[in-house]
Each structure stands twice: as C-alpha cells, then as structure tokens.
XYZ file of C-alpha atoms in Angstrom:
312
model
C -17.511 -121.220 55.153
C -18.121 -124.981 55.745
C -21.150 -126.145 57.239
C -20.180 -127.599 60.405
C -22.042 -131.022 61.563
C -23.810 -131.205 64.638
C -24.946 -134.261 66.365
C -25.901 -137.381 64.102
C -23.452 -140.175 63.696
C -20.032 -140.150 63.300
C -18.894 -139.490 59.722
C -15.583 -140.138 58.259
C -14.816 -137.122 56.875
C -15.051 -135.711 59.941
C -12.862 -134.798 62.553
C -12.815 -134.503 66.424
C -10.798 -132.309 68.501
C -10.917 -130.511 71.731
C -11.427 -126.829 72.504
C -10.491 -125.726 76.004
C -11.891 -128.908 76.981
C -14.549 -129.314 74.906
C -15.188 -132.053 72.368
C -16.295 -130.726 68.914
C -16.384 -132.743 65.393
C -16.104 -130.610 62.284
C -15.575 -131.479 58.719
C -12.222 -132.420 57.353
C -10.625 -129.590 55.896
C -11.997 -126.901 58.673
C -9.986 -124.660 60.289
C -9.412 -123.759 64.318
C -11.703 -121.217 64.126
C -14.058 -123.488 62.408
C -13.802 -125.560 65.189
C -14.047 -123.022 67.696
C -16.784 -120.908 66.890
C -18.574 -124.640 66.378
C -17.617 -125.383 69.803
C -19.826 -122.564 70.914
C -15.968 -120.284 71.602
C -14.754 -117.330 69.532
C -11.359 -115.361 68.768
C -10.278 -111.938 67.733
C -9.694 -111.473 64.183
C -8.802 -108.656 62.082
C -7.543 -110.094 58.839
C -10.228 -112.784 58.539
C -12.775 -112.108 56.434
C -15.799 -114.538 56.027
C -15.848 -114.006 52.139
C -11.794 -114.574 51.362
C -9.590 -117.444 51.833
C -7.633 -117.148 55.151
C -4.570 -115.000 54.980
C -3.157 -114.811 58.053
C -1.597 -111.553 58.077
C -2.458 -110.273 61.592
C -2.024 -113.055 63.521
C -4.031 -112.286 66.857
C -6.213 -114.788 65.953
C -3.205 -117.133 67.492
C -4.137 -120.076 69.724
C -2.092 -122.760 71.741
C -2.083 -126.046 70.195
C -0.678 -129.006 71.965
C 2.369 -130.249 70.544
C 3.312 -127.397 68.802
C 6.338 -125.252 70.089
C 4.935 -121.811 68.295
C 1.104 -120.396 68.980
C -0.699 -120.872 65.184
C -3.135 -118.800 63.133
C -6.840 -120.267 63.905
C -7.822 -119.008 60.776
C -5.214 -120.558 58.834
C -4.104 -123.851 60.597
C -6.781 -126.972 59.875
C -7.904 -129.396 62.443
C -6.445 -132.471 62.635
C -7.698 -135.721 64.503
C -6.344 -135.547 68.164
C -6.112 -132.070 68.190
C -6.308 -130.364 71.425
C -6.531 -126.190 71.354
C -5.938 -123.459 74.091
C -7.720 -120.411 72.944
C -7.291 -118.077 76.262
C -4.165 -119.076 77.763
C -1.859 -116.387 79.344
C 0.263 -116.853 76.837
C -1.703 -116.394 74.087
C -3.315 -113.350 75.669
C 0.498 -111.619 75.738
C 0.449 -112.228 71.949
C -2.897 -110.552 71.054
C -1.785 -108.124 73.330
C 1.535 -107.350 71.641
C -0.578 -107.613 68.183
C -2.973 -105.046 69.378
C -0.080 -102.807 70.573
C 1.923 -102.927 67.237
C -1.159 -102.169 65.535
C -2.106 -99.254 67.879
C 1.457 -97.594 67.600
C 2.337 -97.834 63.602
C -0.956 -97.006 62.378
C -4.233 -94.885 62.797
C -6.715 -97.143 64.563
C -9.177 -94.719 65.702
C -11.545 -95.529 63.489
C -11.106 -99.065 63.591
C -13.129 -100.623 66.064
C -12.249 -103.777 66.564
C -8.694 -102.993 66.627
C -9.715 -100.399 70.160
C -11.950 -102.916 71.148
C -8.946 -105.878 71.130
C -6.570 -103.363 72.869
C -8.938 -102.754 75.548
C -9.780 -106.655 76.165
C -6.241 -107.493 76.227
C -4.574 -104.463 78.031
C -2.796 -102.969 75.337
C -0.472 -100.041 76.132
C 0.604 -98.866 72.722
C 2.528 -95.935 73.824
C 5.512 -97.998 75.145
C 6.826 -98.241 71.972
C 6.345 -94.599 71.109
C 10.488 -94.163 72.199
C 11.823 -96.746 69.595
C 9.260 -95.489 66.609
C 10.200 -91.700 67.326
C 14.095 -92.890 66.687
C 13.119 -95.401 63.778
C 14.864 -93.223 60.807
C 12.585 -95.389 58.289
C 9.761 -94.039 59.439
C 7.816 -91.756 57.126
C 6.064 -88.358 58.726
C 1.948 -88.768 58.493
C 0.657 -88.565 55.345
C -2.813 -86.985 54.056
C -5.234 -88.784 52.697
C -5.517 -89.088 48.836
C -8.263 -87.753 47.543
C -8.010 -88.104 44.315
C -11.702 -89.331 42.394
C -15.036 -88.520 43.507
C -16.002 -92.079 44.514
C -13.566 -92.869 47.397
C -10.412 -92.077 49.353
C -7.040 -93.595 50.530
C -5.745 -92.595 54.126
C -3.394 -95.092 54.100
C -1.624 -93.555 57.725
C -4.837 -96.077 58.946
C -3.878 -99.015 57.388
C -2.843 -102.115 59.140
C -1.668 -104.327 56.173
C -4.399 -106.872 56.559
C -4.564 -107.328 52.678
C -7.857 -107.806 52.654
C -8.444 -105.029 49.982
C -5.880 -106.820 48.101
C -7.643 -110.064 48.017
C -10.943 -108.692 47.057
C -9.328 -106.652 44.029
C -7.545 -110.014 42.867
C -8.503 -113.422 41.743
C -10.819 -114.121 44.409
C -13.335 -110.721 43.909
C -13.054 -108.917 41.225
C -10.131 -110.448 39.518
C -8.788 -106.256 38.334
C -5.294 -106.732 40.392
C -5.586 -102.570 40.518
C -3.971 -102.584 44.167
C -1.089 -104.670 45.625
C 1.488 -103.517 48.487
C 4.624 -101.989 47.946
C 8.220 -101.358 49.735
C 9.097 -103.042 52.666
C 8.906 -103.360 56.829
C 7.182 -99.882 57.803
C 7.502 -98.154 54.150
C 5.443 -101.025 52.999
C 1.950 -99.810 51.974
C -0.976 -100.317 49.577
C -0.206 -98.885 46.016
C -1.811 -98.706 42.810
C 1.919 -99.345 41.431
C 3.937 -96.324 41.129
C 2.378 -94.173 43.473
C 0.179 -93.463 40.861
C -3.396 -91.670 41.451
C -6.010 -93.725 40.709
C -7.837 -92.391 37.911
C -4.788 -93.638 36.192
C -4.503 -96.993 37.820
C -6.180 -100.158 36.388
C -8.863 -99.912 39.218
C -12.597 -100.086 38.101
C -14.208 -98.747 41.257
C -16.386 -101.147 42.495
C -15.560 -100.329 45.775
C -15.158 -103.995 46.639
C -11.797 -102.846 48.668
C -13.235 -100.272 50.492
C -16.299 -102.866 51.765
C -13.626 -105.286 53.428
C -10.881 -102.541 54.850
C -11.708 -103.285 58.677
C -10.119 -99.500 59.589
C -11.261 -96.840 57.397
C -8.135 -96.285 55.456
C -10.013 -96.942 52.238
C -13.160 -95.411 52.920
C -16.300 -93.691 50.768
C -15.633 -90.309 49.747
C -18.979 -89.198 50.929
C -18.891 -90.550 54.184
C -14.706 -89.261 54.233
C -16.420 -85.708 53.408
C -18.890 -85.689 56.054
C -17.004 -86.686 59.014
C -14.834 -84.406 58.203
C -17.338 -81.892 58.174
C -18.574 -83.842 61.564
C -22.095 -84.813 59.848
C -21.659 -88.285 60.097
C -23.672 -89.849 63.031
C -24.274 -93.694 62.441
C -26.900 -93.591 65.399
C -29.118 -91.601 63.497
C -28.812 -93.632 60.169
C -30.887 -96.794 59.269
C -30.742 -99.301 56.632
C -33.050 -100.138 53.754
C -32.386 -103.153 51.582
C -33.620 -103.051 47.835
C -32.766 -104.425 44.648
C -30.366 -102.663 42.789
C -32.279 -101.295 39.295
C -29.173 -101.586 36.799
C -29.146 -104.998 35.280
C -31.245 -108.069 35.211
C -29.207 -109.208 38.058
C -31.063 -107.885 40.751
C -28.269 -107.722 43.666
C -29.535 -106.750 46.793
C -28.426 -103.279 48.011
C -28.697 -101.743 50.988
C -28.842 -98.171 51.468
C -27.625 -95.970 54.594
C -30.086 -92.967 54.859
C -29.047 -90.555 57.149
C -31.605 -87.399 57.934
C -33.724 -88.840 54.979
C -30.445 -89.095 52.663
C -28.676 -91.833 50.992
C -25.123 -91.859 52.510
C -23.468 -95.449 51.474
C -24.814 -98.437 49.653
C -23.105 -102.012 50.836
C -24.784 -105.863 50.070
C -24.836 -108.305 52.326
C -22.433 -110.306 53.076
C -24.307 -113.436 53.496
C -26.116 -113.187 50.570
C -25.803 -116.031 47.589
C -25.219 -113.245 44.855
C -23.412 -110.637 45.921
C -21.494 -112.413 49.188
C -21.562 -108.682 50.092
C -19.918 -107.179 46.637
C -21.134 -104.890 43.903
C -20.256 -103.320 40.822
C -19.320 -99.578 40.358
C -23.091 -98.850 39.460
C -24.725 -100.503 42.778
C -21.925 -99.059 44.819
C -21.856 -95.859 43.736
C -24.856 -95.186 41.172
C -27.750 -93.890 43.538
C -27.133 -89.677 43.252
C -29.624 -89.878 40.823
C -32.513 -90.426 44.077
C -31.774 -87.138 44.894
C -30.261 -84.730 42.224
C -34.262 -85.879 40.379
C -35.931 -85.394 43.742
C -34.462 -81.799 45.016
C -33.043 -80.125 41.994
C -34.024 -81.468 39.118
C -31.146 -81.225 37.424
C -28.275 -83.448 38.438
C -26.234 -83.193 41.580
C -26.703 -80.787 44.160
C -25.068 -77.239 44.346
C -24.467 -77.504 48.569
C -23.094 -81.529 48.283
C -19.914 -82.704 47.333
C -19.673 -84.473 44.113
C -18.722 -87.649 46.232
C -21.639 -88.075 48.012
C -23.132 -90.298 45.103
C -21.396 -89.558 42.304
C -23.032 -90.808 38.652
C -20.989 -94.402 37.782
C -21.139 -93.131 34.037
C-alpha cells in the first residue's frame, strides 16, 4: 500500500479531497480507501486484501461520491482532485446491507467473521430471501467438503466468490494458476478445472489460497479435522514467531500452539519477505516437532495425517 503523506507542504503529486467533511491529501494514484483510512475513517471490506491488487468483487466497500449517479468501490476507484466522498450515508448503508444479506443467504458464513460482523452493523436479515432461493431451480443441494490431500480442504458451500484465492495462486503470488472459477451466476464456484481432485491439479500446496480465503471455505486440514472433532479453541492458542529452518531464506513463521501443539503455521502479512506467504515446506513442514518429540518415529498413531503432514 502507498505511504500516505501527512502534513509538510503541498506536493504535486498529491491530491486533496474530502471525506465526510474532512480534508485529506494523499498521493496520486491512491484509492478511496486510501484516502479514508488516511483521513482517520474506515469501511467494510471483504474482498480487499492488503497484499493483492484491488478486485472489487464484493462491493460493500461502496461509498457515495459526488457527481457520480452509481455508489463506487473504495477499494477500486482512485482519488481525484475535487473529490468529495460519503462513506455512511443511508444510502450506502442499504447497499452493504443488501451485500451482507446476499452473502448471508447463498453461502455458509458462519465461520466468516467479518461477513456476521457486517450483517450485524448494518441490519442484515438474510432470511428474506430464503422464499426466492428455495424456488431457484439452479440452485445446487449443499455439498461436502472435499477432502481430498492431507494438507488442506475445500468446503466450497462457504465460499463467497471474493477471488482472493484466485489472485494469490496467479501472477501476483505464486504465479501456479492451479485454481480459477468455473460455471456461471450461483453454479459458479472455485475449480481446479474439471472438477478434478487436487492431487491431480497443477496446485503446489503452498497454501497461499487458504491464508487469504476470509471464510473458511479453503481451510487447513488439521484445523478442518479438529473442529470437527470440536478441539479447536483459538482462546486457548498463542502464537510464536520463528524462522522457518528450510532454506537460506529465513521467512518468518509463526506457529499456532494449542495445548502445547503446533496447529497452523501463517507469516506475517506485513513482513518485507514473505508479505504473509510461504512455500509448501514453511506452511506445512513442521510434523516433524512432534512425530521426533513423542514417538520417535514419524507421525503420530492418535493424529490425523493432516495435522502437519511431511511437505516431502
């Protein structure tokens, strides 16, 4: 993200606007949101991600900009000299709402919680459109979630489209292009191509996807395993940050322990190196900690496979 300027004198290549009222120069080429968070002001987003271009996909980032007959992505749209923005207008507020809504009633959101938390801020009442998706004839009956690797798992019936998994598989991550979305309106879904499973597909399982899906429908087999087994209590885990022992990289990692376990390894985000991504190894390559530890001899007999499986 740009560095925003603050105070000094005016340069050129910046620009002024006004947010709700307030005046606010940012660098040419910075977005709405730019603008607004520099303003001190914030607004929902789902499909935003601080690491990937804008891609404007959810839209209930929208904001009212004078002059312009339709509300516009703050993510997307850049600020312009002049510009004045409405970020919490009524109108804008029935948009998020009707975001939140669509959201709530087509997918999973549960486990999304900024999705809940949106729906409670702006009122959302997603069962009102239970009647017209009950006699959609497109729509599919719930699907289970593919588990098909030891490393993660696709429960897709969560998944809001952002594309943010996309993204971060393509040219902007990982450059693999292992994951893309298929079909149309609501069959329209992520896909390895061809429904394939994905020991078959081109991806490389870095797990980059699965760090940026904001609801859980690509999620960490281990973790998948032990909520399902109702194990998996974020309160009681904490977070240790090392250097990952593979290469002569040295990415930061950080591990989740939970009850003196290693659950999930992530980077973070802000980090120069990593901008919170890893390879299969520092994702995934830890089981070793305790299979040496407690059995001496590879993984343990009472965990799933999952739970750290070797990347080699």
């Amino acid at each position: 993200m740009a560095e925003l300027a603050r105070g000094g004198r005016r340069d050129a290549a910046e620009v002024e606007i006004r947010v709700d009222g307030r005046e606010v120069r940012v660098p040419a080429g910075a977005t709405l949101l730019d603008a607004i968070r520099a303003a001190g002001g914030d607004v929902p987003t789902l499909c935003y991600h601080e690491t990937l271009e804008p891609i404007g996909a959810c839209r209930i980032c929208v904001v009212e900009l004078e002059g312009s007959r339709t509300l516009v992505p703050a993510c997307q749209r850049r600020a312009e000299p002049g510009t004045l923005v409405r970020t919490d207008t009524e109108r804008v507020q029935t948009s998020r709402r009707m975001v939140a809504e669509l959201l709530q009633s087509s997918a999973d959101t549960s486990l999304a919680p900024d999705v809940e938390r949106y729906g409670r801020a702006y009122g959302s009442r997603p069962e009102r459109w239970r009647p017209l998706l009950d006699g959609a004839q497109e729509v599919e009956a719930p699907t289970p979630a593919r588990v098909d690797n030891d490393l993660y798992v696709r429960d897709l019936d969560r998944c809001i489209l952002c594309y943010r998994c996309v993204e971060a598989c393509g040219e902007q991550v990982q450059n693999t292009f292992a994951i893309g979305v298929a079909g149309r309106g609501y069959g329209a879904r992520i896909d390895a191509g061809f429904e394939l499973p994905l020991p078959e597909s081109a991806c490389v399982y870095c797990g980059n996807c699965v760090a940026v899906c904001p609801t859980e429908a690509l999620v960490f087999r281990g973790e998948y395993e032990m909520r399902r087994a109702g194990t998996w209590d974020e309160a009681r885990q904490h977070v240790t940050t090392t250097t990952c022992p593979y290469c002569g990289v040295g990415c930061p990692i950080e591990l989740h322990v939970q009850d003196n376990r290693i659950v999930k390894a992530t980077a973070p985000v802000d980090d120069p190196t990593t901008h919170g991504y890893l390879c299969i190894k520092g994702r995934f390559g830890w089981a070793y900690v305790h299979a040496g530890l407690e059995t001496g001899a590879g993984q343990e007999p009472d965990r799933p496979a999952a739970a750290g499986a070797s990347p080699d």
